Coordinates of N, CA and C in Angstrom, one line a residue:
M1 N -1.3 20.4 -13.4 CA -0.2 19.9 -14.3 C 0.9 21.0 -14.4
S2 N 2.1 20.6 -14.4 CA 3.2 21.6 -14.5 C 3.4 21.9 -16.0
A3 N 3.8 23.2 -16.2 CA 4.2 23.6 -17.6 C 5.5 23.0 -18.0
F4 N 6.3 22.6 -17.0 CA 7.6 21.9 -17.3 C 7.3 20.5 -17.7
E5 N 8.0 20.0 -18.7 CA 8.0 18.6 -19.1 C 9.0 17.9 -18.1
I6 N 8.5 16.9 -17.4 CA 9.4 16.1 -16.5 C 9.9 14.9 -17.3
V7 N 11.2 14.9 -17.5 CA 11.8 13.8 -18.2 C 12.8 13.1 -17.4
E8 N 12.7 11.8 -17.3 CA 13.7 11.0 -16.5 C 15.1 11.1 -17.1
A9 N 16.0 11.4 -16.2 CA 17.4 11.5 -16.6 C 18.1 10.2 -16.3
K10 N 19.2 10.0 -16.9 CA 20.0 8.7 -16.8 C 21.4 9.0 -16.3
P11 N 21.6 9.4 -15.0 CA 22.9 9.6 -14.5 C 23.7 8.3 -14.5
T12 N 25.0 8.4 -14.5 CA 25.9 7.2 -14.3 C 26.9 7.5 -13.2
P13 N 26.4 7.4 -12.0 CA 27.3 7.7 -10.8 C 28.3 6.7 -10.6
D14 N 29.6 7.1 -10.4 CA 30.6 6.2 -10.0 C 31.1 6.6 -8.6
F15 N 31.4 5.6 -7.8 CA 31.9 5.9 -6.5 C 33.3 6.5 -6.5
N16 N 33.4 7.7 -6.0 CA 34.7 8.4 -6.0 C 35.2 8.4 -4.6
I17 N 36.2 7.5 -4.3 CA 36.6 7.3 -3.0 C 37.3 8.6 -2.4
F18 N 37.9 9.4 -3.3 CA 38.5 10.6 -2.8 C 37.5 11.6 -2.4
Y19 N 36.4 11.7 -3.2 CA 35.3 12.7 -2.8 C 34.7 12.2 -1.5
F20 N 34.4 10.9 -1.4 CA 33.8 10.4 -0.2 C 34.7 10.6 1.0
A21 N 36.0 10.3 0.9 CA 37.0 10.5 2.0 C 37.0 12.0 2.5
E22 N 37.0 12.9 1.5 CA 37.0 14.3 1.8 C 35.8 14.7 2.6
L23 N 34.6 14.3 2.1 CA 33.3 14.5 2.8 C 33.3 13.9 4.2
N24 N 33.9 12.7 4.3 CA 33.8 12.0 5.6 C 34.9 12.4 6.6
G25 N 35.9 13.2 6.1 CA 37.0 13.6 6.9 C 37.9 12.5 7.2
S26 N 38.1 11.5 6.3 CA 38.9 10.3 6.5 C 40.1 10.4 5.7
T27 N 41.2 9.9 6.3 CA 42.5 9.8 5.5 C 42.7 8.3 5.1
R28 N 41.9 7.4 5.8 CA 41.9 6.0 5.4 C 40.5 5.4 5.7
I29 N 40.2 4.3 5.0 CA 38.9 3.7 5.2 C 39.2 2.2 5.5
E30 N 38.7 1.7 6.6 CA 38.8 0.3 7.0 C 38.1 -0.6 6.0
H31 N 38.7 -1.8 5.8 CA 38.1 -2.7 4.9 C 36.7 -3.0 5.1
S32 N 36.3 -3.2 6.4 CA 34.9 -3.6 6.7 C 34.0 -2.4 6.3
L33 N 34.4 -1.2 6.6 CA 33.6 0.0 6.2 C 33.5 0.0 4.6
M34 N 34.6 -0.2 3.9 CA 34.6 -0.2 2.5 C 33.6 -1.2 1.9
E35 N 33.5 -2.4 2.5 CA 32.6 -3.4 2.1 C 31.1 -3.0 2.4
S36 N 30.9 -2.3 3.5 CA 29.6 -1.8 3.8 C 29.2 -0.7 2.8
L37 N 30.1 0.2 2.5 CA 29.8 1.3 1.6 C 29.4 0.7 0.2
E38 N 30.2 -0.3 -0.2 CA 29.9 -0.9 -1.5 C 28.5 -1.6 -1.5
K39 N 28.2 -2.3 -0.4 CA 26.9 -2.9 -0.3 C 25.8 -1.9 -0.4
Y40 N 25.9 -0.8 0.4 CA 24.8 0.2 0.4 C 24.8 1.0 -0.9
W41 N 25.9 1.3 -1.5 CA 25.9 2.0 -2.8 C 25.0 1.2 -3.8
N42 N 25.3 -0.1 -3.9 CA 24.6 -0.9 -4.8 C 23.1 -1.0 -4.5
K43 N 22.8 -1.1 -3.2 CA 21.5 -1.3 -2.7 C 20.7 0.0 -2.9
W44 N 21.3 1.2 -2.7 CA 20.7 2.5 -2.8 C 20.5 3.0 -4.3
L45 N 21.4 2.6 -5.1 CA 21.4 3.1 -6.5 C 20.0 3.0 -7.2
P46 N 19.2 1.9 -7.0 CA 17.9 1.9 -7.6 C 16.9 3.0 -7.0
H47 N 17.3 3.5 -5.9 CA 16.4 4.5 -5.2 C 16.8 5.9 -5.6
L48 N 17.8 6.1 -6.5 CA 18.1 7.4 -7.0 C 17.2 7.8 -8.1
K49 N 16.5 8.9 -7.9 CA 15.6 9.5 -8.9 C 16.3 10.7 -9.5
A50 N 16.2 10.8 -10.9 CA 16.8 11.9 -11.6 C 15.9 12.3 -12.7
Y51 N 15.7 13.6 -12.8 CA 14.8 14.2 -13.8 C 15.3 15.5 -14.3
T52 N 15.0 15.8 -15.5 CA 15.2 17.1 -16.1 C 13.8 17.7 -16.1
L53 N 13.7 19.0 -15.7 CA 12.5 19.7 -15.9 C 12.7 20.7 -17.1
K54 N 12.0 20.3 -18.1 CA 12.3 21.1 -19.4 C 11.2 22.1 -19.6
Q55 N 11.6 23.3 -20.0 CA 10.7 24.4 -20.4 C 9.9 23.9 -21.6
P56 N 8.7 24.4 -21.7 CA 7.9 24.1 -23.0 C 8.6 24.7 -24.2
E57 N 8.4 24.1 -25.3 CA 9.0 24.5 -26.6 C 8.8 26.0 -26.8
G58 N 9.8 26.7 -27.1 CA 9.7 28.2 -27.3 C 9.7 29.1 -26.1
A59 N 9.6 28.5 -24.9 CA 9.5 29.3 -23.7 C 10.9 29.8 -23.3
K60 N 10.9 31.0 -22.7 CA 12.1 31.6 -22.2 C 12.4 31.1 -20.8
G61 N 13.6 31.0 -20.4 CA 14.0 30.5 -19.1 C 14.9 29.3 -19.2
T62 N 15.2 28.7 -18.1 CA 16.1 27.6 -18.0 C 15.5 26.3 -17.7
D63 N 16.1 25.2 -18.1 CA 15.7 23.9 -17.6 C 16.4 23.6 -16.3
F64 N 16.0 22.6 -15.6 CA 16.6 22.2 -14.3 C 16.8 20.7 -14.3
L65 N 17.7 20.4 -13.4 CA 18.0 19.0 -13.0 C 17.6 18.8 -11.6
L66 N 16.9 17.7 -11.3 CA 16.5 17.4 -10.0 C 16.9 15.9 -9.8
L67 N 17.7 15.7 -8.7 CA 18.1 14.3 -8.3 C 17.8 14.2 -6.9
Y68 N 17.4 13.0 -6.4 CA 17.2 12.8 -5.0 C 17.2 11.3 -4.7
L69 N 17.4 11.0 -3.5 CA 17.3 9.6 -3.0 C 15.9 9.5 -2.3
E70 N 15.2 8.4 -2.5 CA 13.9 8.3 -1.9 C 14.0 8.3 -0.4
K71 N 12.9 8.5 0.3 CA 12.8 8.6 1.7 C 13.3 7.4 2.5
E72 N 13.1 6.2 1.9 CA 13.6 5.0 2.6 C 15.1 5.0 2.8
I73 N 15.8 5.7 1.9 CA 17.3 5.8 2.1 C 17.6 6.7 3.3
E74 N 16.8 7.8 3.5 CA 17.0 8.6 4.7 C 16.7 7.8 5.9
D75 N 15.7 7.0 5.9 CA 15.4 6.1 7.0 C 16.5 5.1 7.3
A76 N 17.0 4.5 6.2 CA 18.1 3.5 6.3 C 19.3 4.2 7.0
V77 N 19.7 5.4 6.6 CA 20.8 6.1 7.2 C 20.5 6.3 8.7
E78 N 19.3 6.8 9.0 CA 19.0 7.0 10.4 C 19.1 5.7 11.2
D79 N 18.7 4.6 10.6 CA 18.8 3.3 11.3 C 20.2 3.0 11.6
I80 N 21.1 3.2 10.6 CA 22.5 2.9 10.8 C 23.1 3.8 11.9
W81 N 22.7 5.1 11.8 CA 23.1 6.1 12.8 C 22.8 5.7 14.2
Q82 N 21.6 5.1 14.4 CA 21.1 4.7 15.7 C 22.0 3.5 16.2
E83 N 22.4 2.7 15.3 CA 23.3 1.5 15.7 C 24.7 2.0 16.1
T84 N 25.3 2.9 15.3 CA 26.6 3.4 15.6 C 26.8 4.7 14.8
P85 N 27.0 5.8 15.6 CA 27.1 7.1 15.0 C 28.2 7.2 13.9
T86 N 29.3 6.6 14.2 CA 30.4 6.6 13.2 C 30.0 6.0 11.9
E87 N 29.4 4.9 11.9 CA 28.9 4.2 10.7 C 27.8 5.1 10.0
G88 N 26.9 5.7 10.9 CA 25.9 6.5 10.4 C 26.4 7.7 9.6
L89 N 27.4 8.3 10.2 CA 28.0 9.5 9.5 C 28.6 9.1 8.2
A90 N 29.3 7.9 8.2 CA 29.9 7.4 6.9 C 28.8 7.1 5.9
H91 N 27.7 6.6 6.3 CA 26.6 6.2 5.3 C 25.8 7.5 4.9
H92 N 25.7 8.5 5.8 CA 25.2 9.8 5.4 C 26.0 10.4 4.3
N93 N 27.3 10.3 4.5 CA 28.3 10.9 3.5 C 28.2 10.0 2.2
L94 N 28.0 8.7 2.3 CA 27.8 7.9 1.1 C 26.6 8.3 0.3
A95 N 25.5 8.6 1.0 CA 24.3 9.1 0.3 C 24.6 10.4 -0.4
I96 N 25.3 11.3 0.2 CA 25.6 12.6 -0.4 C 26.5 12.3 -1.6
T97 N 27.5 11.4 -1.5 CA 28.4 11.1 -2.5 C 27.6 10.5 -3.7
L98 N 26.7 9.7 -3.5 CA 25.9 9.1 -4.5 C 25.1 10.1 -5.3
V99 N 24.4 11.1 -4.6 CA 23.7 12.1 -5.3 C 24.6 13.0 -6.1
M100 N 25.7 13.4 -5.4 CA 26.6 14.4 -6.1 C 27.3 13.7 -7.3
S101 N 27.7 12.4 -7.2 CA 28.3 11.7 -8.3 C 27.3 11.6 -9.4
A102 N 26.0 11.4 -9.1 CA 25.0 11.4 -10.2 C 24.9 12.7 -10.9
A103 N 24.9 13.8 -10.1 CA 24.8 15.2 -10.7 C 26.1 15.4 -11.5
Q104 N 27.2 15.0 -11.0 CA 28.5 15.3 -11.7 C 28.5 14.5 -13.1
S105 N 27.9 13.3 -13.1 CA 27.8 12.6 -14.3 C 27.0 13.3 -15.4
L106 N 26.1 14.2 -15.0 CA 25.3 14.9 -16.0 C 25.7 16.3 -16.2
I107 N 26.4 16.9 -15.2 CA 26.9 18.3 -15.3 C 28.4 18.2 -15.1
P108 N 29.2 18.1 -16.1 CA 30.7 18.0 -16.0 C 31.3 19.1 -15.2
Q109 N 30.8 20.3 -15.2 CA 31.4 21.4 -14.5 C 31.5 21.1 -13.0
L110 N 30.6 20.3 -12.5 CA 30.6 20.0 -11.0 C 31.8 19.2 -10.7
E111 N 32.3 18.3 -11.6 CA 33.5 17.6 -11.4 C 34.7 18.5 -11.3
E112 N 34.6 19.6 -11.9 CA 35.8 20.6 -11.9 C 35.7 21.5 -10.7
G113 N 34.9 21.1 -9.7 CA 34.8 21.9 -8.5 C 33.8 23.0 -8.4
K114 N 33.1 23.2 -9.5 CA 32.1 24.2 -9.4 C 30.9 23.8 -8.6
C115 N 30.2 24.7 -8.0 CA 29.0 24.4 -7.2 C 27.8 24.1 -8.1
A116 N 26.8 23.4 -7.5 CA 25.5 23.2 -8.1 C 24.6 24.2 -7.5
P117 N 24.5 25.4 -8.0 CA 23.7 26.5 -7.4 C 22.2 26.0 -7.3
L118 N 21.6 26.4 -6.2 CA 20.2 26.1 -5.9 C 19.4 27.4 -6.3
P119 N 18.6 27.3 -7.4 CA 17.8 28.4 -7.7 C 16.5 28.4 -6.9
K120 N 15.9 29.5 -6.8 CA 14.6 29.6 -6.1 C 13.6 29.2 -7.2
P121 N 12.8 28.2 -6.8 CA 11.9 27.7 -7.8 C 10.7 28.6 -8.0
G122 N 10.3 28.7 -9.3 CA 9.0 29.5 -9.5 C 7.8 28.6 -9.4
E123 N 6.7 29.2 -9.7 CA 5.4 28.5 -9.5 C 5.3 27.2 -10.3
E124 N 5.8 27.2 -11.6 CA 5.8 26.1 -12.5 C 6.7 25.0 -12.0
V125 N 7.8 25.3 -11.4 CA 8.7 24.3 -10.9 C 8.1 23.7 -9.6
L126 N 7.4 24.5 -8.8 CA 6.7 23.9 -7.6 C 5.7 22.9 -8.0
K127 N 5.0 23.2 -9.2 CA 4.0 22.3 -9.7 C 4.7 21.0 -10.1
A128 N 5.9 21.1 -10.7 CA 6.6 19.9 -11.1 C 7.0 19.1 -9.9
F129 N 7.5 19.8 -8.8 CA 7.8 19.1 -7.6 C 6.6 18.3 -7.1
E130 N 5.5 19.0 -7.1 CA 4.2 18.4 -6.6 C 3.9 17.1 -7.4
A131 N 4.0 17.2 -8.7 CA 3.7 16.1 -9.6 C 4.6 14.9 -9.3
L132 N 5.8 15.2 -8.7 CA 6.8 14.1 -8.4 C 6.6 13.7 -6.9
G133 N 5.6 14.3 -6.2 CA 5.4 14.0 -4.8 C 6.4 14.7 -3.9
L134 N 6.9 15.8 -4.3 CA 7.9 16.6 -3.5 C 7.3 17.9 -3.1
T135 N 7.8 18.5 -2.0 CA 7.4 19.8 -1.7 C 8.7 20.7 -1.4
W136 N 8.6 21.9 -1.6 CA 9.6 22.9 -1.4 C 9.5 23.5 0.0
N137 N 10.6 23.5 0.8 CA 10.6 24.1 2.1 C 11.2 25.5 2.0
Q138 N 10.7 26.4 2.8 CA 11.1 27.8 2.7 C 12.6 28.0 3.0
E139 N 13.2 27.0 3.7 CA 14.7 27.2 4.0 C 15.5 26.9 2.7
G140 N 14.8 26.5 1.6 CA 15.5 26.3 0.4 C 15.9 24.9 0.1
T141 N 15.0 24.0 0.4 CA 15.2 22.6 0.1 C 13.9 21.9 -0.3
V142 N 14.1 20.8 -1.0 CA 12.9 19.9 -1.2 C 12.8 19.0 0.0
N143 N 11.7 18.3 0.1 CA 11.5 17.4 1.3 C 12.3 16.1 1.2
R144 N 13.4 16.1 0.6 CA 14.3 14.9 0.6 C 15.6 15.4 1.1
Q145 N 16.2 14.6 2.0 CA 17.5 15.0 2.6 C 18.6 15.0 1.6
Y146 N 18.6 14.0 0.7 CA 19.7 13.9 -0.2 C 19.2 14.2 -1.6
A147 N 19.4 15.5 -2.0 CA 18.8 16.0 -3.2 C 19.7 17.1 -3.8
V148 N 19.6 17.2 -5.1 CA 20.3 18.3 -5.9 C 19.2 18.9 -6.8
F149 N 19.0 20.2 -6.8 CA 18.1 20.9 -7.7 C 19.0 22.0 -8.2
T150 N 19.2 22.1 -9.5 CA 20.1 23.1 -10.1 C 19.8 23.3 -11.6
P151 N 20.1 24.5 -12.1 CA 19.9 24.8 -13.5 C 20.6 23.7 -14.4
F152 N 20.0 23.4 -15.5 CA 20.6 22.4 -16.4 C 20.4 22.8 -17.9
P153 N 21.4 23.0 -18.7 CA 22.8 22.7 -18.3 C 23.3 23.8 -17.3
Y154 N 24.6 23.5 -16.9 CA 25.2 24.5 -16.0 C 25.1 25.9 -16.5
S155 N 24.7 26.8 -15.6 CA 24.6 28.2 -16.1 C 25.1 29.2 -15.1
G156 N 26.1 28.8 -14.3 CA 26.6 29.8 -13.3 C 26.5 29.3 -11.9
G157 N 27.3 30.0 -11.0 CA 27.3 29.5 -9.7 C 26.6 30.5 -8.7
C158 N 27.3 31.2 -7.9 CA 26.8 32.0 -6.9 C 25.7 33.0 -7.4
E159 N 25.9 33.6 -8.6 CA 25.0 34.6 -9.0 C 23.6 34.1 -9.3
V160 N 23.4 32.8 -9.4 CA 22.1 32.3 -9.7 C 21.6 31.5 -8.5
C161 N 22.3 31.5 -7.3 CA 22.0 30.6 -6.2 C 21.1 31.3 -5.1
Y162 N 20.1 30.5 -4.7 CA 19.2 31.0 -3.7 C 19.9 31.1 -2.3
L163 N 20.9 30.4 -2.1 CA 21.7 30.3 -0.9 C 22.9 31.3 -0.8
E164 N 23.0 32.1 -1.8 CA 24.2 32.9 -1.9 C 24.6 33.7 -0.6
D165 N 23.6 34.2 0.0 CA 23.8 35.0 1.2 C 24.3 34.2 2.4
T166 N 24.0 32.9 2.4 CA 24.3 32.1 3.6 C 25.3 31.0 3.3
C167 N 25.8 30.9 2.1 CA 26.7 29.8 1.7 C 28.1 30.2 2.1
P168 N 28.8 29.2 2.8 CA 30.2 29.5 3.2 C 31.1 29.7 2.0
K169 N 30.9 29.0 0.9 CA 31.8 29.3 -0.2 C 31.6 30.7 -0.8
S170 N 30.3 31.1 -0.8 CA 30.0 32.4 -1.3 C 30.6 33.5 -0.4
Q171 N 30.5 33.3 0.9 CA 31.0 34.2 1.9 C 32.5 34.4 1.7
T172 N 33.2 33.3 1.5 CA 34.7 33.4 1.4 C 35.1 34.2 0.1
R173 N 34.3 34.1 -0.9 CA 34.6 34.8 -2.1 C 34.4 36.3 -1.9
K174 N 33.5 36.7 -1.1 CA 33.1 38.1 -0.9 C 34.2 38.9 0.0
Q175 N 35.0 38.1 0.7 CA 35.9 38.7 1.6 C 37.2 39.2 0.9

């Protein structure tokens, strides 16, 4: 059992067409694609899992936010990708938009353009992942393609991020 209390979070993601278009590299979105995005957003929303990992009362350290889409959404994106790569890319970006919009609804600083730094999880966080049926990969991800794991509440960017040395945003700041 994890020393962290795992508490279900209640994000309120809204589809941000500008965020999606930027991710997708689109300056316009065809009506048929927009209808498909709306259909899948609504279909995928119940598969969004969101949790806060809370430190025990009186413990030192930070709490964390973990959001992810279940594996069946990864499979659905892959199926769409196999049918048509253009639609697959758009729906991949839709899944990213859904997870990031959910994170932004809980951490307002992300809406202001700040990054969601990825901390290196300690042993107790790894136990919490395990309790949720997740595993941590050494490259710095959980075993869900569409996921956010970050300190909660917001507590800094690059200086607390596991990916600082390889992040393009971090690299541009260092130059």
